[in-house]
Structures are given as C-alpha cells and as structure tokens.
Amino acid sequence: MDDVDAVQAQIARNMLESGDWVTARLNGVAYLEKSPLIYWIMAGSYRIFGVHDWAARLPLALINIALCWVTTRFALWAFGRRAAIYSGIILATCVGIFLFTRILIPDAALTLTITLALWSMLRLLDPEEARPSRWFFVLYLSLACGLLLKGLVAAVFPVAIGVIYLAITRPMPLREMASRLRPFWGLVLVLVIAAPWHVLATLRNPPYFDWTMHSSPGEYHGFFWFYFLNEHLFRFLNMRYPRDYNTVPRLWFWLLHFAWLFPWSLTLPLAFRQGYRPIDRAGKTRLLGLVWVLFILCFFTLSTTQEYYSLPIYPALAMLLGSQLASRQTYPKWARVALGSVLGLCLAAIVFLLAYTAKLPTPGDISAALTQNPDLYTLSLGHMSDLTLKAFAYLRLPLVVAGCGLAVGLAGLIRARKTATTVALLVVMMLAFLQAARLALIVFDPYLSSYRLAEALSREPKGDLIEGDAYYAFSATFFYTNQPALLWNGRSANLEYGSYAPNAKPVFIGDGELKQHWLSPQRTYLLTYGSDMAHLKELLDAHYKVIASSGGNYLLSNQ
C-alpha cells in the first residue's frame, strides 16, 4: 500500500542496492527517524528471495508467528498447557494483531523483544531455573535488538516494568538479585550490539551533538538531534516537527482495547479478578502482566497516542485472559450474553447492508463511492471514515464471509456451554472474519495503493517522473518501478528534515519548475491526486495526456 507500507519496503531495497546499511534514504534524501533493524531484516529477505512485495512481508509474518509462539511458551511455563493454548489463540486471532501488522511497521517485532526480555527476567529470578546463562543472553539480546528496532522506548519499557515489579515483590536481597541479572555485563552486551550503529549514524550525519531544544521547519541539526531529541523527547512531549502523527483522545485510547481484543475482550474484567500475589509462577506472571499493561498505557496516556502504540501489551493481556479462561469449565455467562448481543447486532447490520446494496451498480473501483477525510488517515482506522452506504456494494463478498463467520460464533455462544467448545467456535468465527478483512483490503487496493499506476508507468516509454505531494502519496509506485522522482510541492512529512541536509539531492520543485519540465522536449510523467487536477489544468493549460487512473488518482504524460 501507499504511505508507510511501501516506504519501509523501499528503504530496505535502497540499503541493499546502495550498500549503505547505516543511513536510510528515500529518493536520495536521508530518512533519519527510525532504527534500522527492520530494514536489515527485509533487505536480507530480498537478498535471499529477490525484491518482491511478499519478500518484504515475509519477515514480519514470521515475527508474528514467533510472537504468538513465545507468548504460548511463556504461558505454558507460568500457567500450564490449557492456559498456554488459550493465550496463543487469543493473541493470534484478536482484531488488533491483524489490524496493526498488516503494514510494514516494526511494532510487532518490538513486542516480541519486550515479551522475551520480561520472560527472561522471571526465568533468571526463578530459583529452579536450570539454564540461567541462556536466559541472560536472551534478556540482553532482546534489549539490544529492541533498541535497533524502535529506539530507546524498547529498553525503557522492559526495564521500567521490571524495576516496578521488583520493587513491589522484593523477591530476594539486592545483592543476590544483581548476581542473577548481572546488569553490568548485560549493559556491556547491549552496547556491543546496539551502540555501533548509533555511533556510525551520528558520525555520518553531522553535526554530531546539537542540543537545540526546539523543533522548527527549515532547520537541520544532524542525526543525533533528530533521532534522540526530535524523534524521542519531542514526540513524547508532542513538540515534534514535522508532525506526522495524529493523537487519539486518552479515553478512547483506553476503551478501544475492547475493539482491538475482540472477541476476547468481553472477559477482560474477569481476568483482573484473579490472584496476583507473587507466591508462585502463576501469581508472579499475573502481577508482572498487570504492571506491564498499566505502565505502557499510562506512559502513552501522558504522551502522544496512536492506536498501535499499545501493541506491546497484547501478550500480557492474552496471558491474563488465557489463564482466566483455563480456570473455567464453562464460558462466563454474562460475557456470553454481551458478546452474543454484539455479534447479533453486527450480523443484522450485515444483512441490512447486503439487502440495501443488492441492486446498486458498482462502476469502476470503490473510490467512486467513497468520501475523503485525509485529516484522519494517520489513525489506523482513519479510512473507515471514507465509507458510505453505497461503498458496501463493492464489499458484498467480504460481507458474506464475515456474516458466515459471525453466524458460527453466535451459534456457538447460544448452544455451547463448555469453555473449550466456545473458544473453538470463536476461533472459527475469527478465521472467517479476518479472511473477510483480507478480501476487503483487496477491494480497497486501487484506493490504498498506486500499484495499478505503477503497472501503467512500466508499460510506457522511459521518461522523467514527477510526483505530486509528499513521497508517501504514491510510494507504492516507487517500490514497484524503483524509479526516482522529483516531488512537486512535496517538501513535507518525514523527508522534509533530511531535505535540508548539506548533501541532500534537490528533488523538491514548485509550480514554476513543474511547468518548465512539462514544456521541455523530454518525456515526463506526473503522478497526481484527482483533487489537484483543477489546478493542473490551469497551470499546464490542459497540456497533458491521461495515461492511467486508479482510485481517483492519475498518471499523466506531457507527450
């Protein structure tokens, strides 16, 4: 898809092709805000399988499988087999794990490192642990990998959660605790692994140490300032520029977890009524899970909030829910009634939408039936605001598949009583529901991706390429064609800062430069939003040819 999805995939390709594994670049401009490990992993996949969209996605898919497996093993160690199976199922089939991992962002990998680090801490503090050396390396290797995936927050979360947990439980004298955790040698291991990239990135993108305590347009202070101050401190304080994110209201940030954990979230209140006294593995793990959840939620409540920021708490919630369900022979009655009511309402809505759209035509692609609310697109479900009743005519097959799944889940809640049977039927429901979501994404593809414009451009004679708006607007075209471009009125978003670096390529142009390129003898192509066409007609005197259109956007040529 356009936006961050294809951007991440293209950065990994640029690293592989350029041989520069330190500084990420897009279109010749330094992209300094993110840690590199996720790009290195994708580039490794490219080297093995070639540059394909599926090769970019494969590492993240494997990371998600590993996350569910590690959560299951953690729960097996703490609670036993039944709770382990439930914990893994809950994590693998909740709405959030699909929603927040359908694009190429490193948050699932971050969640994996945090889960491994916290489990390793418990293993090291367990008097019965037979292999402490193994868990010592897992703990600090996880912290180091987290730093290379997501920055300082990857160390802040597990360390802070661990410190709070240890302060509450005081499991042993401080000297014995230090001998088990070996923090000095752990820090040495973390620095050996994670420090080299940070040092090299600072040296290659001077000035080295700028402590300017504000973030403003048109200024360049090097990698160190942008990565550590602007991307970490100023983002936390909501002072970052450019502001490439939206903020979910705090109350909704908390309440939306009932949606992200659907359909398992309706048993969440019962999960917090379990025993949390740290007298055995189960109690210790539940207490750690509670601290884990509350610390991360409170941290982001005090900061800027986006929905997927809470992904690191999902393994903890899955284990709390799994251990609670494992203790019950029958599924909780009030949760059954509440969930059945929700499923019944959703099923009724699907029947209504299918009946309402039965005779509606579906010309072109789904973009013809959508509104546009770009201010909300930085949110995970921002594009949901574009839906109209007419748009559901394009989504009949996903609606039918989702309806069949909901019917199975509703029947299970009505007829089944045993927890295991109810869980099994809800799993079947979610498999159908997530398949419906995947089918819906295919329908939305012309709207969310410029892939079709990239195909059209590949069939045309070679020429210069200009893109309207920021690089993100048509990033899928850049991935599929691997062609650089001039960016018309596109000095914004996360390439803006790098564009002011002394060695940045001059790829940003305005109206005057666009017109000059367009009227030259050189064949030139322009990717543009449909909303810019009125301005282009006036600027270029309607001197253009439409090569292709998709999702309401266009590929134009001057010849």
Coordinates of C-alpha atoms in Angstrom, one line a residue:
M1 CA 0.0 0.0 0.0
D2 CA 1.0 3.6 -0.3
D3 CA 2.2 5.5 2.7
V4 CA 4.4 3.9 5.3
D5 CA 3.9 0.3 3.9
A6 CA 5.8 0.8 0.7
V7 CA 8.1 3.4 2.2
Q8 CA 9.5 0.8 4.6
A9 CA 9.9 -1.8 1.8
Q10 CA 11.7 0.7 -0.4
I11 CA 14.1 1.8 2.3
A12 CA 15.2 -1.8 2.7
R13 CA 15.7 -2.1 -1.0
N14 CA 17.8 1.1 -1.1
M15 CA 20.0 -0.2 1.6
L16 CA 20.6 -3.4 -0.2
E17 CA 21.3 -1.7 -3.6
S18 CA 23.5 1.1 -2.2
G19 CA 25.4 -0.9 0.3
D20 CA 24.9 1.8 2.9
W21 CA 23.5 -0.1 5.9
V22 CA 23.8 2.9 8.2
T23 CA 21.8 5.8 6.8
A24 CA 18.3 5.1 5.5
R25 CA 17.4 7.0 2.3
L26 CA 14.3 7.7 0.2
N27 CA 14.6 9.2 -3.2
G28 CA 18.2 10.3 -2.4
V29 CA 17.1 12.1 0.8
A30 CA 18.2 10.9 4.3
Y31 CA 15.5 9.4 6.3
L32 CA 16.8 9.7 9.9
E33 CA 13.9 9.0 12.2
K34 CA 13.9 5.2 12.5
S35 CA 16.2 2.5 13.8
P36 CA 17.5 0.1 11.1
L37 CA 17.0 -3.5 12.2
I38 CA 13.6 -3.9 10.5
Y39 CA 15.2 -2.7 7.2
W40 CA 18.1 -5.0 7.6
I41 CA 15.8 -8.0 8.1
M42 CA 13.7 -7.1 5.0
A43 CA 16.9 -6.5 3.0
G44 CA 18.1 -9.9 4.0
S45 CA 14.8 -11.4 2.7
Y46 CA 15.4 -9.5 -0.6
R47 CA 18.9 -10.9 -0.9
I48 CA 17.5 -14.5 -0.5
F49 CA 14.3 -14.3 -2.5
G50 CA 14.7 -11.2 -4.7
V51 CA 12.8 -7.9 -4.4
H52 CA 9.1 -8.7 -4.2
D53 CA 6.3 -7.3 -2.0
W54 CA 5.8 -10.8 -0.4
A55 CA 9.6 -10.9 0.3
A56 CA 9.2 -7.6 2.2
R57 CA 6.3 -9.0 4.2
L58 CA 7.7 -12.5 4.9
P59 CA 9.9 -11.4 7.9
L60 CA 7.0 -9.6 9.6
A61 CA 4.8 -12.7 9.1
L62 CA 7.4 -14.9 10.7
I63 CA 7.9 -12.4 13.5
N64 CA 4.1 -12.5 14.2
I65 CA 4.2 -16.3 14.3
A66 CA 7.2 -16.1 16.7
L67 CA 5.4 -13.6 18.9
C68 CA 2.4 -16.0 19.3
W69 CA 4.6 -18.9 19.9
V70 CA 6.7 -17.1 22.5
T71 CA 3.5 -16.0 24.3
T72 CA 2.3 -19.5 24.3
R73 CA 5.6 -20.9 25.7
F74 CA 5.6 -18.1 28.4
A75 CA 2.0 -19.0 29.4
L76 CA 3.0 -22.8 29.4
W77 CA 5.8 -22.1 31.8
A78 CA 3.7 -19.9 34.1
F79 CA 0.2 -21.4 34.0
G80 CA 0.2 -24.8 32.2
R81 CA -0.9 -26.3 28.9
R82 CA -4.6 -25.2 28.7
A83 CA -3.8 -21.6 29.6
A84 CA -0.9 -21.6 27.1
I85 CA -3.2 -22.8 24.2
Y86 CA -5.8 -20.2 25.1
S87 CA -3.2 -17.4 25.4
G88 CA -1.7 -18.2 22.0
I89 CA -5.2 -18.4 20.4
I90 CA -6.3 -15.1 21.9
L91 CA -3.2 -13.3 20.6
A92 CA -3.3 -14.9 17.1
T93 CA -7.0 -14.2 16.5
C94 CA -7.8 -10.8 18.0
V95 CA -8.6 -7.9 15.7
G96 CA -5.7 -5.8 16.8
I97 CA -2.9 -8.3 15.9
F98 CA -4.3 -8.3 12.3
L99 CA -5.0 -4.6 12.2
F100 CA -1.6 -3.4 13.4
T101 CA 0.5 -5.9 11.5
R102 CA -1.0 -5.6 8.0
I103 CA 1.5 -2.8 7.2
L104 CA 5.3 -2.9 7.5
I105 CA 6.0 -1.3 10.8
P106 CA 8.3 -2.8 13.5
D107 CA 5.9 -2.8 16.4
A108 CA 5.2 -6.5 16.4
A109 CA 8.9 -7.1 16.5
L110 CA 9.3 -4.6 19.3
T111 CA 6.5 -6.5 21.2
L112 CA 8.4 -9.8 20.7
T113 CA 11.6 -8.3 22.2
I114 CA 9.7 -6.9 25.2
T115 CA 8.0 -10.2 25.8
L116 CA 11.2 -12.1 25.6
A117 CA 13.0 -9.6 27.9
L118 CA 10.3 -9.8 30.6
W119 CA 10.1 -13.6 30.5
S120 CA 13.9 -13.9 30.7
M121 CA 13.8 -11.7 33.8
L122 CA 11.4 -14.0 35.5
R123 CA 13.4 -17.1 34.4
L124 CA 16.6 -15.6 35.8
L125 CA 14.9 -14.9 39.2
D126 CA 13.4 -18.3 39.4
P127 CA 15.4 -20.4 41.9
E128 CA 14.5 -23.6 40.0
E129 CA 15.9 -22.3 36.6
A130 CA 18.4 -24.8 35.3
R131 CA 19.8 -22.7 32.4
P132 CA 20.4 -19.1 33.7
S133 CA 23.2 -18.4 31.1
R134 CA 20.8 -19.0 28.2
W135 CA 18.2 -16.6 29.7
F136 CA 20.9 -14.0 30.5
F137 CA 21.8 -13.8 26.8
V138 CA 18.1 -13.8 25.7
L139 CA 17.3 -10.9 28.1
Y140 CA 20.1 -8.6 26.9
L141 CA 20.0 -9.6 23.3
S142 CA 16.3 -8.8 23.3
L143 CA 17.0 -5.3 24.8
A144 CA 19.7 -4.7 22.1
C145 CA 17.5 -5.8 19.3
G146 CA 14.7 -3.7 20.6
L147 CA 17.0 -0.6 20.6
L148 CA 17.8 -1.3 16.9
L149 CA 14.1 -1.8 16.1
K150 CA 12.3 1.1 17.8
G151 CA 14.8 3.2 19.7
L152 CA 15.0 4.0 23.4
V153 CA 11.4 3.0 24.2
A154 CA 12.4 -0.6 23.6
A155 CA 14.7 -0.5 26.6
V156 CA 12.6 1.9 28.7
F157 CA 9.5 -0.4 28.7
P158 CA 11.0 -3.7 29.9
V159 CA 13.5 -2.0 32.3
A160 CA 10.8 0.2 33.9
I161 CA 8.3 -2.6 34.1
G162 CA 11.0 -4.9 35.6
V163 CA 12.0 -2.3 38.2
I164 CA 8.4 -1.6 39.3
Y165 CA 7.7 -5.4 39.5
L166 CA 10.9 -6.0 41.6
A167 CA 10.1 -3.0 43.9
I168 CA 6.7 -4.5 44.6
T169 CA 7.7 -8.1 45.1
R170 CA 11.2 -7.8 46.6
P171 CA 11.9 -11.5 45.7
M172 CA 15.4 -11.6 47.2
P173 CA 18.2 -9.5 48.6
L174 CA 19.5 -6.9 46.2
R175 CA 23.0 -8.5 46.1
E176 CA 21.5 -11.9 45.0
M177 CA 19.2 -10.2 42.5
A178 CA 22.2 -8.4 41.0
S179 CA 24.2 -11.7 40.8
R180 CA 21.3 -13.3 38.9
L181 CA 20.6 -10.5 36.5
R182 CA 24.2 -9.3 36.0
P183 CA 23.2 -5.8 34.9
F184 CA 26.8 -4.6 34.3
W185 CA 27.7 -7.4 31.9
G186 CA 24.3 -7.2 30.4
L187 CA 24.8 -3.5 29.6
V188 CA 28.2 -4.3 28.1
L189 CA 26.5 -6.9 25.8
V190 CA 23.7 -4.4 24.8
L191 CA 26.3 -1.7 24.0
V192 CA 28.4 -4.0 21.9
I193 CA 25.4 -4.9 19.8
A194 CA 23.5 -1.7 19.6
A195 CA 26.0 1.1 20.0
P196 CA 27.9 0.8 16.7
W197 CA 25.0 1.8 14.5
H198 CA 24.1 4.8 16.7
V199 CA 27.8 6.0 16.6
L200 CA 28.2 5.5 12.9
A201 CA 24.9 7.2 12.1
T202 CA 25.9 10.2 14.2
L203 CA 29.4 10.4 12.6
R204 CA 28.0 10.1 9.0
N205 CA 25.3 12.7 9.5
P206 CA 26.8 15.7 11.3
P207 CA 26.6 18.0 13.3
Y208 CA 27.4 15.5 15.9
F209 CA 25.9 16.8 19.2
D210 CA 23.3 19.5 18.8
W211 CA 21.2 20.2 21.9
T212 CA 18.7 22.7 20.4
M213 CA 15.6 22.3 22.5
H214 CA 13.0 23.2 19.8
S215 CA 11.8 21.7 16.6
S216 CA 11.2 24.0 13.7
P217 CA 10.8 23.9 9.9
G218 CA 13.8 24.6 7.7
E219 CA 16.5 23.7 10.2
Y220 CA 19.0 20.8 10.1
H221 CA 20.8 19.6 13.2
G222 CA 22.2 16.2 12.1
F223 CA 21.2 12.7 13.1
F224 CA 21.9 12.9 16.8
W225 CA 19.5 15.8 17.4
F226 CA 16.7 14.4 15.1
Y227 CA 16.8 10.8 16.4
F228 CA 17.3 11.3 20.1
L229 CA 15.6 14.7 20.7
N230 CA 13.1 15.2 18.0
E231 CA 12.0 11.6 17.5
H232 CA 12.1 10.6 21.1
L233 CA 11.8 13.5 23.5
F234 CA 9.8 16.0 21.4
R235 CA 7.4 13.3 20.1
F236 CA 6.7 12.3 23.7
L237 CA 6.0 15.9 24.5
N238 CA 4.0 16.5 21.3
M239 CA 6.5 19.1 20.1
R240 CA 8.0 17.1 17.2
Y241 CA 8.2 18.7 13.7
P242 CA 7.2 17.6 11.2
R243 CA 4.1 16.3 12.9
D244 CA 3.5 13.1 11.0
Y245 CA 1.1 11.6 13.5
N246 CA -2.4 12.1 15.0
T247 CA -3.5 11.7 18.6
V248 CA -6.3 9.5 19.8
P249 CA -8.2 11.1 22.8
R250 CA -6.9 9.5 26.0
L251 CA -10.3 7.9 27.0
W252 CA -10.6 6.3 23.5
F253 CA -7.0 5.1 23.7
W254 CA -8.0 3.0 26.7
L255 CA -11.5 2.0 25.6
L256 CA -10.5 1.0 22.1
H257 CA -8.7 -2.1 23.5
F258 CA -12.1 -3.7 23.8
A259 CA -12.3 -3.4 20.0
W260 CA -8.6 -4.4 19.4
L261 CA -9.0 -7.5 21.6
F262 CA -12.4 -8.5 20.1
P263 CA -13.9 -11.1 20.6
W264 CA -12.0 -12.0 23.8
S265 CA -12.1 -8.6 25.4
L266 CA -15.5 -9.1 27.0
T267 CA -14.0 -11.5 29.5
L268 CA -11.3 -8.9 30.3
P269 CA -12.9 -7.6 33.6
L270 CA -12.8 -11.2 34.9
A271 CA -9.1 -11.5 34.1
F272 CA -8.3 -8.7 36.6
R273 CA -10.1 -10.6 39.4
Q274 CA -7.6 -13.4 39.5
G275 CA -4.9 -14.0 42.1
Y276 CA -2.0 -11.6 41.8
R277 CA 0.0 -12.5 44.9
P278 CA 3.6 -13.4 43.8
I279 CA 3.7 -16.7 45.7
D280 CA 4.1 -19.0 42.7
R281 CA 4.9 -18.7 39.0
A282 CA 1.3 -18.0 38.1
G283 CA 0.9 -15.2 40.6
K284 CA 4.2 -13.7 39.7
T285 CA 3.4 -13.7 36.0
R286 CA -0.1 -12.2 36.5
L287 CA 1.4 -9.4 38.7
L288 CA 4.1 -8.8 36.0
G289 CA 1.4 -8.8 33.3
L290 CA -0.6 -6.2 35.3
V291 CA 2.4 -3.9 35.8
W292 CA 3.2 -4.5 32.1
V293 CA -0.2 -3.4 30.9
L294 CA -0.7 -0.4 33.3
F295 CA 2.8 1.1 32.8
I296 CA 2.6 1.1 29.0
L297 CA -0.9 2.5 28.9
C298 CA -0.1 5.2 31.5
F299 CA 3.1 6.1 29.6
F300 CA 1.2 6.8 26.4
T301 CA -1.6 8.5 28.3
L302 CA 1.0 11.1 29.2
S303 CA 2.3 11.3 25.7
T304 CA 1.0 11.4 22.1
T305 CA -1.2 8.3 21.4
Q306 CA -1.8 6.3 18.3
E307 CA -3.8 3.0 18.4
Y308 CA -0.9 0.7 17.6
Y309 CA 1.4 2.1 20.3
S310 CA -0.4 -0.2 22.7
L311 CA 0.6 -3.4 20.8
P312 CA 3.3 -4.3 23.3
I313 CA 0.6 -5.0 26.0
Y314 CA -1.2 -7.7 23.9
P315 CA 0.9 -10.7 25.1
A316 CA 0.3 -9.7 28.7
L317 CA -3.5 -9.3 28.1
A318 CA -3.6 -12.6 26.2
M319 CA -1.9 -14.4 29.1
L320 CA -4.2 -12.8 31.7
L321 CA -7.2 -13.8 29.6
G322 CA -5.9 -17.2 28.8
S323 CA -5.2 -18.1 32.4
Q324 CA -8.7 -16.9 33.4
L325 CA -10.4 -19.0 30.7
A326 CA -8.3 -22.0 31.6
S327 CA -9.7 -21.9 35.1
R328 CA -13.3 -22.2 33.9
Q329 CA -15.2 -25.2 32.6
T330 CA -18.0 -23.1 31.2
Y331 CA -17.6 -19.8 29.3
P332 CA -18.7 -16.8 31.6
K333 CA -22.4 -16.3 31.2
W334 CA -22.5 -12.5 31.2
A335 CA -19.6 -12.4 28.7
R336 CA -21.6 -14.9 26.5
V337 CA -24.7 -12.7 26.6
A338 CA -22.8 -9.5 25.9
L339 CA -20.7 -11.0 23.1
G340 CA -23.8 -12.7 21.6
S341 CA -25.6 -9.3 21.6
V342 CA -22.7 -7.6 19.8
L343 CA -22.5 -10.4 17.2
G344 CA -26.2 -10.4 16.7
L345 CA -26.2 -6.6 16.0
C346 CA -23.2 -7.0 13.6
L347 CA -25.0 -9.8 11.8
A348 CA -28.1 -7.8 11.5
A349 CA -26.1 -4.8 10.1
I350 CA -24.5 -7.1 7.5
V351 CA -28.0 -8.4 6.4
F352 CA -29.2 -4.9 6.1
L353 CA -26.2 -3.8 4.1
L354 CA -26.5 -6.8 1.7
A355 CA -30.2 -6.0 1.2
Y356 CA -29.6 -2.3 0.8
T357 CA -26.8 -2.7 -1.8
A358 CA -28.3 -5.7 -3.7
K359 CA -29.3 -3.7 -6.7
L360 CA -26.7 -0.9 -6.6
P361 CA -24.3 -0.8 -9.5
T362 CA -20.5 -1.0 -8.9
P363 CA -18.9 1.1 -11.7
G364 CA -15.1 1.4 -11.7
D365 CA -13.4 0.8 -8.3
I366 CA -14.6 1.5 -4.8
S367 CA -13.1 5.0 -4.8
A368 CA -16.1 6.2 -6.8
A369 CA -18.3 5.5 -3.7
L370 CA -16.1 7.0 -1.0
T371 CA -15.7 10.3 0.7
Q372 CA -12.3 11.6 1.7
N373 CA -11.2 12.7 5.2
P374 CA -7.4 13.0 4.9
D375 CA -7.0 14.5 8.4
L376 CA -7.8 11.1 9.9
Y377 CA -5.5 9.0 7.7
T378 CA -2.7 8.9 10.3
L379 CA -5.0 6.8 12.5
S380 CA -5.2 3.1 12.0
L381 CA -8.9 3.1 11.1
G382 CA -8.8 6.6 9.5
H383 CA -10.0 5.3 6.1
M384 CA -13.2 3.9 7.8
S385 CA -14.5 7.4 7.8
D386 CA -14.4 7.4 4.0
L387 CA -17.1 4.7 3.8
T388 CA -20.6 5.4 2.6
L389 CA -23.6 3.1 2.3
K390 CA -23.0 2.8 -1.4
A391 CA -19.4 1.7 -0.9
F392 CA -20.7 -1.5 0.7
A393 CA -22.0 -2.6 -2.7
Y394 CA -18.3 -3.2 -3.6
L395 CA -17.8 -5.3 -0.4
R396 CA -20.6 -7.9 -0.9
L397 CA -18.2 -10.9 -0.8
P398 CA -16.3 -9.7 2.4
L399 CA -19.7 -9.0 4.0
V400 CA -21.0 -12.5 3.2
V401 CA -17.8 -14.2 4.5
A402 CA -17.9 -12.1 7.7
G403 CA -21.6 -12.8 8.1
C404 CA -21.0 -16.6 7.9
G405 CA -18.3 -16.3 10.5
L406 CA -20.4 -14.2 12.8
A407 CA -23.2 -16.8 12.5
V408 CA -20.9 -19.6 13.6
G409 CA -19.8 -17.5 16.6
L410 CA -23.3 -16.6 17.5
A411 CA -24.5 -20.2 17.3
G412 CA -21.6 -21.3 19.5
L413 CA -22.5 -18.8 22.1
I414 CA -26.1 -19.8 22.1
R415 CA -25.6 -23.6 22.0
A416 CA -22.2 -24.3 23.5
R417 CA -21.5 -24.1 27.2
K418 CA -18.0 -25.5 27.8
T419 CA -15.2 -23.1 27.5
A420 CA -13.2 -25.2 25.1
T421 CA -16.1 -25.6 22.7
T422 CA -17.0 -22.0 22.8
V423 CA -13.4 -20.9 22.2
A424 CA -13.0 -23.3 19.3
L425 CA -16.2 -21.8 17.6
L426 CA -15.0 -18.3 18.2
V427 CA -11.7 -19.2 16.6
V428 CA -13.5 -20.4 13.5
M429 CA -15.5 -17.1 13.5
M430 CA -12.3 -15.0 13.7
L431 CA -10.7 -17.0 10.9
A432 CA -13.6 -16.2 8.7
F433 CA -13.7 -12.6 9.9
L434 CA -10.0 -11.9 9.3
Q435 CA -10.3 -13.6 5.8
A436 CA -13.2 -11.1 5.1
A437 CA -10.9 -8.3 6.2
R438 CA -8.3 -9.5 3.8
L439 CA -10.8 -9.7 0.9
A440 CA -11.9 -6.2 1.8
L441 CA -8.4 -4.9 1.6
I442 CA -8.2 -6.4 -2.0
V443 CA -11.3 -4.3 -2.9
F444 CA -9.7 -1.2 -1.4
D445 CA -6.4 -1.8 -3.2
P446 CA -6.9 0.7 -6.0
Y447 CA -7.7 3.3 -3.3
L448 CA -5.0 2.5 -0.9
S449 CA -2.2 1.6 -3.4
S450 CA -0.9 3.1 -6.6
Y451 CA 0.1 -0.3 -7.9
R452 CA -2.0 0.0 -11.0
L453 CA -0.4 3.3 -11.9
A454 CA 3.0 1.7 -11.4
E455 CA 1.9 -1.1 -13.9
A456 CA 0.8 1.6 -16.4
L457 CA 4.1 3.5 -16.0
S458 CA 6.1 0.3 -16.6
R459 CA 4.4 -0.2 -19.9
E460 CA 5.2 3.3 -21.1
P461 CA 8.4 4.6 -22.8
K462 CA 11.2 5.7 -20.4
G463 CA 10.9 9.3 -19.2
D464 CA 11.4 11.6 -16.2
L465 CA 9.0 11.1 -13.3
I466 CA 7.4 13.8 -11.1
E467 CA 5.1 13.1 -8.2
G468 CA 2.6 15.4 -6.7
D469 CA 2.6 15.8 -2.9
A470 CA 4.9 14.0 -0.4
Y471 CA 6.8 10.9 -1.3
Y472 CA 4.3 8.9 0.8
A473 CA 1.4 9.7 -1.5
F474 CA 2.5 7.3 -4.3
S475 CA 5.2 5.3 -2.5
A476 CA 3.9 2.0 -4.0
T477 CA 4.7 3.3 -7.5
F478 CA 8.2 4.0 -6.4
F479 CA 8.5 0.5 -4.9
Y480 CA 7.2 -1.3 -8.0
T481 CA 9.1 0.8 -10.5
N482 CA 12.2 1.5 -8.4
Q483 CA 12.3 4.9 -10.2
P484 CA 13.3 8.2 -8.5
A485 CA 11.2 11.3 -9.0
L486 CA 11.0 15.0 -8.5
L487 CA 8.5 15.8 -5.8
W488 CA 6.1 18.6 -6.7
N489 CA 5.0 20.6 -3.7
G490 CA 6.2 17.6 -1.6
R491 CA 8.6 19.1 0.9
S492 CA 6.7 17.7 3.9
A493 CA 6.3 14.7 6.1
N494 CA 9.4 12.7 7.1
L495 CA 11.6 13.7 4.1
E496 CA 11.4 17.4 5.0
Y497 CA 14.1 17.3 7.6
G498 CA 16.6 15.4 5.5
S499 CA 15.9 17.7 2.6
Y500 CA 17.8 20.5 4.5
A501 CA 20.9 18.4 4.9
P502 CA 24.0 19.8 3.1
N503 CA 24.3 16.8 0.8
A504 CA 20.6 16.3 0.1
K505 CA 19.6 15.9 -3.5
P506 CA 17.5 18.8 -4.9
V507 CA 14.4 16.7 -5.6
F508 CA 11.7 19.2 -4.5
I509 CA 10.1 21.5 -7.0
G510 CA 7.3 24.1 -7.1
D511 CA 4.8 25.2 -9.8
G512 CA 7.4 27.0 -11.8
E513 CA 9.8 24.1 -12.1
L514 CA 6.9 21.7 -12.9
K515 CA 5.8 23.8 -15.8
Q516 CA 9.4 24.2 -17.1
H517 CA 9.9 20.4 -17.0
W518 CA 6.5 19.8 -18.5
L519 CA 7.1 22.0 -21.5
S520 CA 10.6 20.6 -22.2
P521 CA 11.1 18.1 -25.1
Q522 CA 11.9 15.4 -22.6
R523 CA 9.1 12.9 -22.0
T524 CA 7.8 13.5 -18.5
Y525 CA 5.2 11.7 -16.3
L526 CA 3.3 13.1 -13.4
L527 CA 1.6 11.2 -10.6
T528 CA -1.2 13.3 -9.1
Y529 CA -4.2 13.2 -6.9
G530 CA -7.5 13.8 -8.5
S531 CA -8.0 16.8 -6.3
D532 CA -5.1 18.5 -7.9
M533 CA -6.4 18.2 -11.5
A534 CA -8.2 21.6 -11.5
H535 CA -5.0 23.4 -10.5
L536 CA -3.0 21.4 -13.1
K537 CA -5.4 22.3 -15.9
E538 CA -4.8 25.9 -15.2
L539 CA -1.1 25.6 -14.6
L540 CA -0.3 23.5 -17.7
D541 CA -3.0 24.9 -19.9
A542 CA -4.6 21.4 -20.1
H543 CA -1.5 20.2 -22.0
Y544 CA -1.3 16.7 -20.8
K545 CA -2.4 13.1 -21.7
V546 CA -4.0 10.8 -19.1
I547 CA -2.1 7.5 -19.2
A548 CA -4.0 5.8 -16.4
S549 CA -6.2 6.4 -13.5
S550 CA -6.8 4.4 -10.3
G551 CA -8.5 5.1 -7.0
G552 CA -9.4 8.7 -8.2
N553 CA -5.7 9.4 -8.9
Y554 CA -3.9 9.9 -12.2
L555 CA -0.7 9.2 -14.2
L556 CA -0.2 12.0 -16.8
S557 CA 2.3 12.5 -19.6
N558 CA 3.4 15.6 -21.4
Q559 CA 3.5 13.6 -24.7

